[in-house]
Tab-separated table of C-alpha atoms in Angstrom:
chain	number	residue	atom	x	y	z
A	1	MET	CA	-16.345	7.797	-26.960
A	2	ARG	CA	-15.473	11.480	-27.981
A	3	GLU	CA	-11.326	11.039	-27.055
A	4	ILE	CA	-9.659	13.993	-24.858
A	5	PRO	CA	-5.694	14.166	-24.975
A	6	ILE	CA	-4.696	13.128	-21.512
A	7	GLY	CA	-2.479	16.697	-21.045
A	8	ALA	CA	-6.302	18.238	-21.258
A	9	TYR	CA	-7.911	15.810	-18.852
A	10	ILE	CA	-4.871	15.640	-16.207
A	11	ARG	CA	-5.728	19.774	-16.334
A	12	GLN	CA	-9.108	19.344	-16.386
A	13	ASN	CA	-8.827	17.337	-13.181
A	14	ARG	CA	-6.662	19.278	-11.607
A	15	GLU	CA	-8.834	22.456	-12.166
A	16	ALA	CA	-12.018	20.373	-10.804
A	17	GLN	CA	-10.240	19.769	-7.743
A	18	GLY	CA	-8.555	23.102	-6.687
A	19	LEU	CA	-4.874	21.751	-7.575
A	20	THR	CA	-2.387	23.980	-8.841
A	21	GLN	CA	0.474	22.083	-10.516
A	22	GLN	CA	3.386	23.156	-8.066
A	23	GLN	CA	0.821	20.972	-6.032
A	24	LEU	CA	-0.412	18.283	-8.077
A	25	CYS	CA	3.655	17.393	-9.448
A	26	GLU	CA	6.366	18.395	-6.854
A	27	GLY	CA	8.342	15.212	-6.309
A	28	ILE	CA	7.670	13.874	-9.748
A	29	CYS	CA	8.357	16.706	-11.909
A	30	GLU	CA	8.661	20.484	-12.502
A	31	PRO	CA	6.234	23.153	-12.827
A	32	ALA	CA	7.042	23.706	-16.201
A	33	THR	CA	7.132	20.029	-16.969
A	34	ILE	CA	3.424	19.765	-15.808
A	35	SER	CA	2.664	22.759	-18.017
A	36	ARG	CA	3.992	21.123	-21.100
A	37	ILE	CA	2.524	17.815	-20.333
A	38	GLU	CA	-1.082	19.765	-19.798
A	39	ASN	CA	-0.382	21.708	-22.618
A	40	GLY	CA	0.216	18.712	-25.493
A	41	GLN	CA	3.759	19.652	-25.901
A	42	GLN	CA	5.593	16.585	-24.494
A	43	THR	CA	4.262	13.099	-23.734
A	44	PRO	CA	5.029	12.039	-20.253
A	45	CYS	CA	6.867	8.188	-19.389
A	46	ARG	CA	4.699	5.668	-18.278
A	47	SER	CA	5.541	5.978	-14.764
A	48	ARG	CA	5.311	9.280	-14.768
A	49	LEU	CA	2.157	9.878	-16.199
A	50	SER	CA	0.982	6.722	-13.617
A	51	ALA	CA	2.133	9.059	-10.409
A	52	LEU	CA	-0.227	12.264	-11.690
A	53	LEU	CA	-2.969	10.359	-12.316
A	54	GLN	CA	-2.597	8.263	-9.400
A	55	ARG	CA	-1.878	11.878	-7.195
A	56	LEU	CA	-5.833	13.151	-9.023
A	57	GLY	CA	-7.149	9.690	-8.357
A	58	LEU	CA	-7.761	8.649	-11.607
A	59	PRO	CA	-7.568	5.284	-12.379
A	60	ASP	CA	-3.915	4.723	-14.472
A	61	ASP	CA	-4.693	1.404	-16.497
A	62	ARG	CA	-6.729	2.529	-19.540
A	63	TYR	CA	-4.076	4.599	-20.951
A	64	PHE	CA	-1.029	3.619	-23.368
A	65	ALA	CA	1.750	5.078	-24.792
A	66	LEU	CA	4.412	3.864	-26.051
A	67	LEU	CA	7.820	2.150	-24.199
A	68	SER	CA	11.020	2.674	-24.659
A	69	PRO	CA	13.353	-0.594	-24.619
A	70	ASN	CA	14.910	0.673	-21.181
A	71	GLU	CA	10.869	1.461	-19.423
A	72	ILE	CA	10.038	-2.453	-20.909
A	73	GLU	CA	13.133	-3.717	-19.194
A	74	ILE	CA	13.046	-1.973	-15.814
A	75	SER	CA	9.141	-3.125	-15.810
A	76	SER	CA	10.299	-6.158	-16.310
A	77	LEU	CA	13.021	-6.216	-13.330
A	78	GLN	CA	10.314	-4.771	-10.718
A	79	ALA	CA	7.307	-7.307	-11.501
A	80	GLU	CA	10.450	-10.054	-10.811
A	81	ILE	CA	11.415	-7.462	-7.801
A	82	VAL	CA	8.158	-7.488	-6.695
A	83	SER	CA	7.722	-11.786	-7.163
A	84	CYS	CA	10.805	-12.169	-5.318
A	85	GLY	CA	9.617	-10.493	-2.238
A	86	VAL	CA	6.689	-12.284	-2.187
A	87	HIS	CA	8.380	-15.393	-2.222
A	88	GLY	CA	11.206	-14.783	-0.261
A	89	ARG	CA	13.829	-14.915	-3.200
A	90	ARG	CA	15.893	-12.280	-0.891
A	91	GLU	CA	19.467	-13.109	-2.961
A	92	ARG	CA	17.840	-13.101	-6.509
A	93	GLY	CA	15.973	-9.793	-5.450
A	94	LEU	CA	18.749	-8.269	-4.503
A	95	GLU	CA	20.513	-8.511	-7.777
A	96	LEU	CA	17.969	-7.502	-9.828
A	97	ILE	CA	17.815	-4.317	-7.661
A	98	ALA	CA	21.760	-4.118	-8.689
A	99	ARG	CA	20.678	-4.383	-12.493
A	100	LEU	CA	17.806	-1.598	-12.094
A	101	GLU	CA	20.459	0.889	-10.533
A	102	SER	CA	22.221	0.431	-13.019
A	103	ILE	CA	19.778	1.064	-15.561
A	104	MET	CA	17.781	4.029	-14.475
A	105	GLU	CA	18.353	7.387	-15.163
A	106	ALA	CA	19.654	9.448	-12.510
A	107	ASP	CA	16.822	11.532	-12.003
A	108	ASP	CA	14.171	8.820	-11.820
A	109	HIS	CA	13.125	9.528	-8.364
A	110	ILE	CA	10.089	7.136	-9.001
A	111	THR	CA	12.267	4.245	-9.877
A	112	ARG	CA	15.013	4.781	-7.189
A	113	GLN	CA	11.980	4.663	-4.774
A	114	PHE	CA	10.933	1.755	-5.607
A	115	VAL	CA	14.636	0.601	-4.891
A	116	LEU	CA	14.656	2.069	-1.648
A	117	ARG	CA	11.309	0.484	-0.778
A	118	SER	CA	12.291	-2.957	-2.224
A	119	ARG	CA	15.630	-3.361	-0.061
A	120	VAL	CA	13.924	-2.179	3.066
A	121	LEU	CA	11.859	-5.643	2.082
A	122	LEU	CA	14.187	-8.023	0.857
A	123	GLY	CA	16.757	-6.776	3.796
A	124	ASP	CA	17.313	-6.819	7.110
A	125	TYR	CA	17.614	-3.951	8.456
A	126	GLY	CA	16.985	-2.328	12.300
A	127	PHE	CA	14.175	-0.138	13.043
A	128	GLU	CA	15.904	3.020	12.883
A	129	GLU	CA	17.548	1.199	9.134
A	130	GLN	CA	14.481	0.946	7.934
A	131	LEU	CA	12.308	3.917	9.150
A	132	ASP	CA	15.838	6.340	7.286
A	133	ILE	CA	15.867	4.355	4.234
A	134	LEU	CA	11.713	4.825	3.974
A	135	LEU	CA	11.640	8.386	4.668
A	136	GLU	CA	14.170	9.376	2.581
A	137	ALA	CA	12.097	7.323	-0.382
A	138	ILE	CA	8.769	8.896	0.196
A	139	ARG	CA	10.829	12.544	0.581
A	140	LEU	CA	12.036	11.600	-3.077
A	141	THR	CA	8.510	12.798	-4.258
A	142	VAL	CA	7.073	14.386	-0.966
A	143	PRO	CA	9.801	16.768	-0.425
A	144	ARG	CA	8.043	17.857	2.924
A	145	PHE	CA	5.888	14.648	3.984
A	146	ASP	CA	4.973	14.581	7.437
A	147	LEU	CA	4.169	11.721	9.331
A	148	ASP	CA	2.324	13.539	11.471
A	149	LYS	CA	0.374	15.461	8.751
A	150	ILE	CA	-0.316	12.762	6.391
A	151	ASP	CA	-3.323	13.883	4.754
A	152	SER	CA	-1.361	17.339	3.175
A	153	PHE	CA	0.220	15.854	0.737
A	154	LEU	CA	-1.039	13.648	-2.390
A	155	TYR	CA	0.069	10.585	-3.418
A	156	SER	CA	0.761	7.622	-5.776
A	157	PHE	CA	-0.449	3.792	-4.597
A	158	ASP	CA	3.539	4.025	-4.590
A	159	GLU	CA	3.912	6.226	-1.719
A	160	ILE	CA	1.134	4.717	-0.115
A	161	LYS	CA	2.734	2.066	0.020
A	162	ILE	CA	5.895	3.589	1.243
A	163	ILE	CA	3.807	5.037	4.136
A	164	ASN	CA	1.895	1.867	5.201
A	165	GLN	CA	5.644	-0.114	5.160
A	166	ILE	CA	6.943	2.934	7.903
A	167	GLY	CA	3.611	2.019	9.768
A	168	ASN	CA	4.629	-1.461	9.897
A	169	ALA	CA	8.423	-0.570	11.215
A	170	TYR	CA	6.487	1.412	13.932
A	171	SER	CA	4.275	-2.053	14.813
A	172	GLU	CA	7.824	-4.506	14.414
A	173	ALA	CA	9.330	-2.236	16.737
A	174	GLY	CA	6.999	-2.503	19.801
A	175	GLN	CA	5.591	1.254	18.625
A	176	CYS	CA	2.726	0.254	18.879
A	177	LYS	CA	0.863	3.952	19.290
A	178	LYS	CA	2.294	5.299	17.072
A	179	ALA	CA	1.734	2.377	14.037
A	180	ILE	CA	-2.185	2.961	15.054
A	181	ASP	CA	-1.450	6.876	14.409
A	182	ILE	CA	-0.330	6.688	10.961
A	183	TYR	CA	-2.365	3.292	9.928
A	184	GLY	CA	-5.125	5.852	11.253
A	185	GLN	CA	-4.378	8.945	9.001
A	186	LEU	CA	-3.451	6.598	6.042
A	187	LEU	CA	-6.826	5.154	6.211
A	188	LYS	CA	-8.769	8.226	6.396
A	189	TYR	CA	-6.387	9.600	3.320
A	190	VAL	CA	-7.315	6.346	1.602
A	191	GLN	CA	-10.854	6.618	1.606
A	192	LYS	CA	-11.161	9.804	0.773
A	193	HIS	CA	-8.926	10.012	-2.231
A	194	ASN	CA	-8.977	6.404	-3.533
A	195	GLN	CA	-11.822	4.102	-2.652
A	196	ASN	CA	-13.523	3.975	-6.433
A	197	MET	CA	-10.417	2.938	-8.451
A	198	ASN	CA	-10.148	-0.512	-9.496
A	199	ARG	CA	-6.663	-0.568	-9.449
A	200	SER	CA	-6.225	1.077	-5.963
A	201	GLY	CA	-9.444	-1.288	-4.207
A	202	GLY	CA	-6.641	-3.582	-2.810
A	203	LEU	CA	-5.292	-0.342	-0.678
A	204	LEU	CA	-7.831	0.428	1.948
A	205	PRO	CA	-8.365	-3.501	3.148
A	206	LEU	CA	-4.594	-3.782	3.455
A	207	VAL	CA	-4.413	-0.757	5.067
A	208	ALA	CA	-7.851	-1.314	7.614
A	209	HIS	CA	-5.594	-4.735	7.991
A	210	ASN	CA	-3.001	-3.580	9.277
A	211	TYR	CA	-4.703	-0.679	11.526
A	212	ALA	CA	-7.367	-3.539	13.071
A	213	ARG	CA	-4.529	-5.850	13.599
A	214	GLU	CA	-2.973	-2.438	16.043
A	215	LEU	CA	-6.192	-1.750	17.163
A	216	ASP	CA	-6.684	-5.237	18.203
A	217	ILE	CA	-2.641	-6.335	19.800
A	218	ALA	CA	-3.760	-2.610	22.194
A	219	GLY	CA	-6.859	-3.945	23.424
A	220	PHE	CA	-9.166	-1.974	21.639
A	221	TYR	CA	-11.417	-4.852	20.555
A	222	GLY	CA	-14.361	-2.803	19.742
A	223	ASP	CA	-12.386	-0.177	17.067
A	224	ALA	CA	-10.605	-3.223	15.901
A	225	VAL	CA	-13.836	-5.130	14.478
A	226	ASP	CA	-15.254	-2.008	13.309
A	227	ILE	CA	-11.734	-1.541	11.354
A	228	ALA	CA	-11.813	-5.326	10.076
A	229	GLU	CA	-15.416	-5.256	9.194
A	230	LEU	CA	-14.667	-1.830	6.740
A	231	GLY	CA	-11.473	-3.843	5.625
A	232	ARG	CA	-14.210	-6.613	4.885
A	233	GLN	CA	-16.495	-5.120	2.726
A	234	SER	CA	-14.027	-2.712	0.965
A	235	CYS	CA	-12.300	-6.966	-0.149
A	236	ILE	CA	-15.616	-7.844	-1.221
A	237	ASP	CA	-16.699	-4.122	-3.083
A	238	SER	CA	-13.351	-4.185	-5.042
A	239	GLY	CA	-12.766	-7.642	-5.378
A	240	HIS	CA	-9.316	-7.656	-3.705
A	241	TYR	CA	-9.388	-10.866	-1.248
A	242	GLN	CA	-5.730	-11.118	-0.349
A	243	ALA	CA	-6.406	-9.563	3.448
A	244	MET	CA	-9.615	-11.107	3.702
A	245	PRO	CA	-8.391	-14.377	6.081
A	246	GLY	CA	-6.054	-11.570	7.725
A	247	LEU	CA	-9.438	-9.901	8.360
A	248	LEU	CA	-11.758	-12.252	9.826
A	249	HIS	CA	-8.631	-13.661	12.183
A	250	ILE	CA	-8.486	-9.579	13.763
A	251	MET	CA	-12.477	-10.016	13.830
A	252	ALA	CA	-12.288	-13.262	15.871
A	253	GLU	CA	-9.635	-12.666	18.114
A	254	SER	CA	-11.280	-9.686	19.312
A	255	TYR	CA	-15.012	-11.297	19.769
A	256	HIS	CA	-13.674	-13.870	21.744
A	257	PHE	CA	-11.905	-10.849	24.048
A	258	LEU	CA	-15.380	-8.711	23.661
A	259	GLY	CA	-16.834	-12.021	25.118
A	260	ASP	CA	-18.736	-13.406	22.532
A	261	ASP	CA	-17.191	-16.256	21.549
A	262	GLU	CA	-20.283	-17.869	19.620
A	263	LYS	CA	-19.071	-14.634	17.102
A	264	SER	CA	-15.243	-15.743	17.379
A	265	ARG	CA	-15.440	-19.539	16.105
A	266	ASP	CA	-17.837	-18.438	12.968
A	267	LEU	CA	-14.959	-16.093	12.158
A	268	TYR	CA	-12.273	-18.227	12.912
A	269	ARG	CA	-13.823	-20.945	10.399
A	270	GLN	CA	-13.976	-18.489	7.864
A	271	ALA	CA	-10.944	-17.442	7.994
A	272	TYR	CA	-8.934	-20.993	8.276
A	273	GLY	CA	-11.504	-22.158	4.976
A	274	ILE	CA	-9.615	-19.204	3.336
A	275	TYR	CA	-5.658	-20.445	4.334
A	276	LYS	CA	-6.427	-23.506	3.723
A	277	ALA	CA	-7.501	-22.959	0.260
A	278	VAL	CA	-4.678	-20.236	-0.620
A	279	GLY	CA	-2.365	-23.109	0.656
A	280	ASN	CA	-1.092	-20.445	3.314
A	281	GLU	CA	0.627	-22.609	6.131
A	282	ARG	CA	2.070	-19.834	7.991
A	283	ASP	CA	-0.777	-18.181	8.619
A	284	LEU	CA	-3.037	-21.322	9.071
A	285	ARG	CA	-0.399	-22.833	11.980
A	286	LEU	CA	-0.890	-18.813	14.026
A	287	LEU	CA	-4.403	-19.435	13.764
A	288	GLU	CA	-4.905	-22.673	15.381
A	289	LYS	CA	-2.757	-21.940	17.539
A	290	ASP	CA	-5.421	-18.833	18.755
A	291	VAL	CA	-8.217	-21.083	18.910
A	292	ARG	CA	-6.839	-23.559	20.917
A	293	GLU	CA	-5.156	-20.886	23.617
A	294	GLN	CA	-8.514	-18.330	23.197
A	295	LEU	CA	-11.165	-20.991	22.954
A	296	GLU	CA	-9.281	-23.937	24.398
A	297	SER	CA	-10.719	-26.244	22.362
A	298	ASP	CA	-9.768	-27.414	18.463
A	299	LEU	CA	-12.376	-26.587	15.747
A	300	PHE	CA	-10.662	-28.117	12.884
A	301	SER	CA	-10.228	-31.656	13.429
């Protein structure tokens, strides 16, 4: 296989997509820096390289570069902080964030963005505070970001996750209409730019789940089924199944309100089986509650 320098690879794909250097690198690095990278005069650090490749819709997991001890520690801290968020270890997560802040470079916008996003996930902020922090985070690397024009910019995976978090903040605040608008825009972006990437395979089910959930809450049951089915199929195609039981749960509830309880029961059973298999007791209890209230029976006894 013919090898190609990473800078030339970035340039070829950028030009093929009709993007300028300024459009690609905005918020990540200066145009002069991307010029040096494309010309082979500078090797980007790992986080910057990943962000550039992701904005181009390219996989970033096949490229390896020498990492400095500082980059290795940053990567390790980020992985542990994510784990703390998943398992609810708030205090430990905040301690690790403080350590990360102490070793990152002052102009490292990508790591700073991660810190802000993680603080929201681990913190106890009200809606306005969450929104301010998340908008500050996304605008570190997308300075002109506009919630009404999401498809006007290019995003890395982490930037997509921040926008998804913004949608979650509106959802939790009961602003369903705004959340639906954000998720709808974001789903179109992911479908357009990220659907064929192995590593980003979990993004479409994640966004589809949140979008379908809001449509279900708002009473748009047919639309909720369509979007949830899109997410379900993406789970199968990409091999990312984390969102699968939630998508099935949404479809089950929506079919009940559409008057098809036979379909609803089948989907509830499928969701129950997955929740049970992975030990997700919290969502299992919620599902059982919905079944009792909607179908007036216990499918699982």
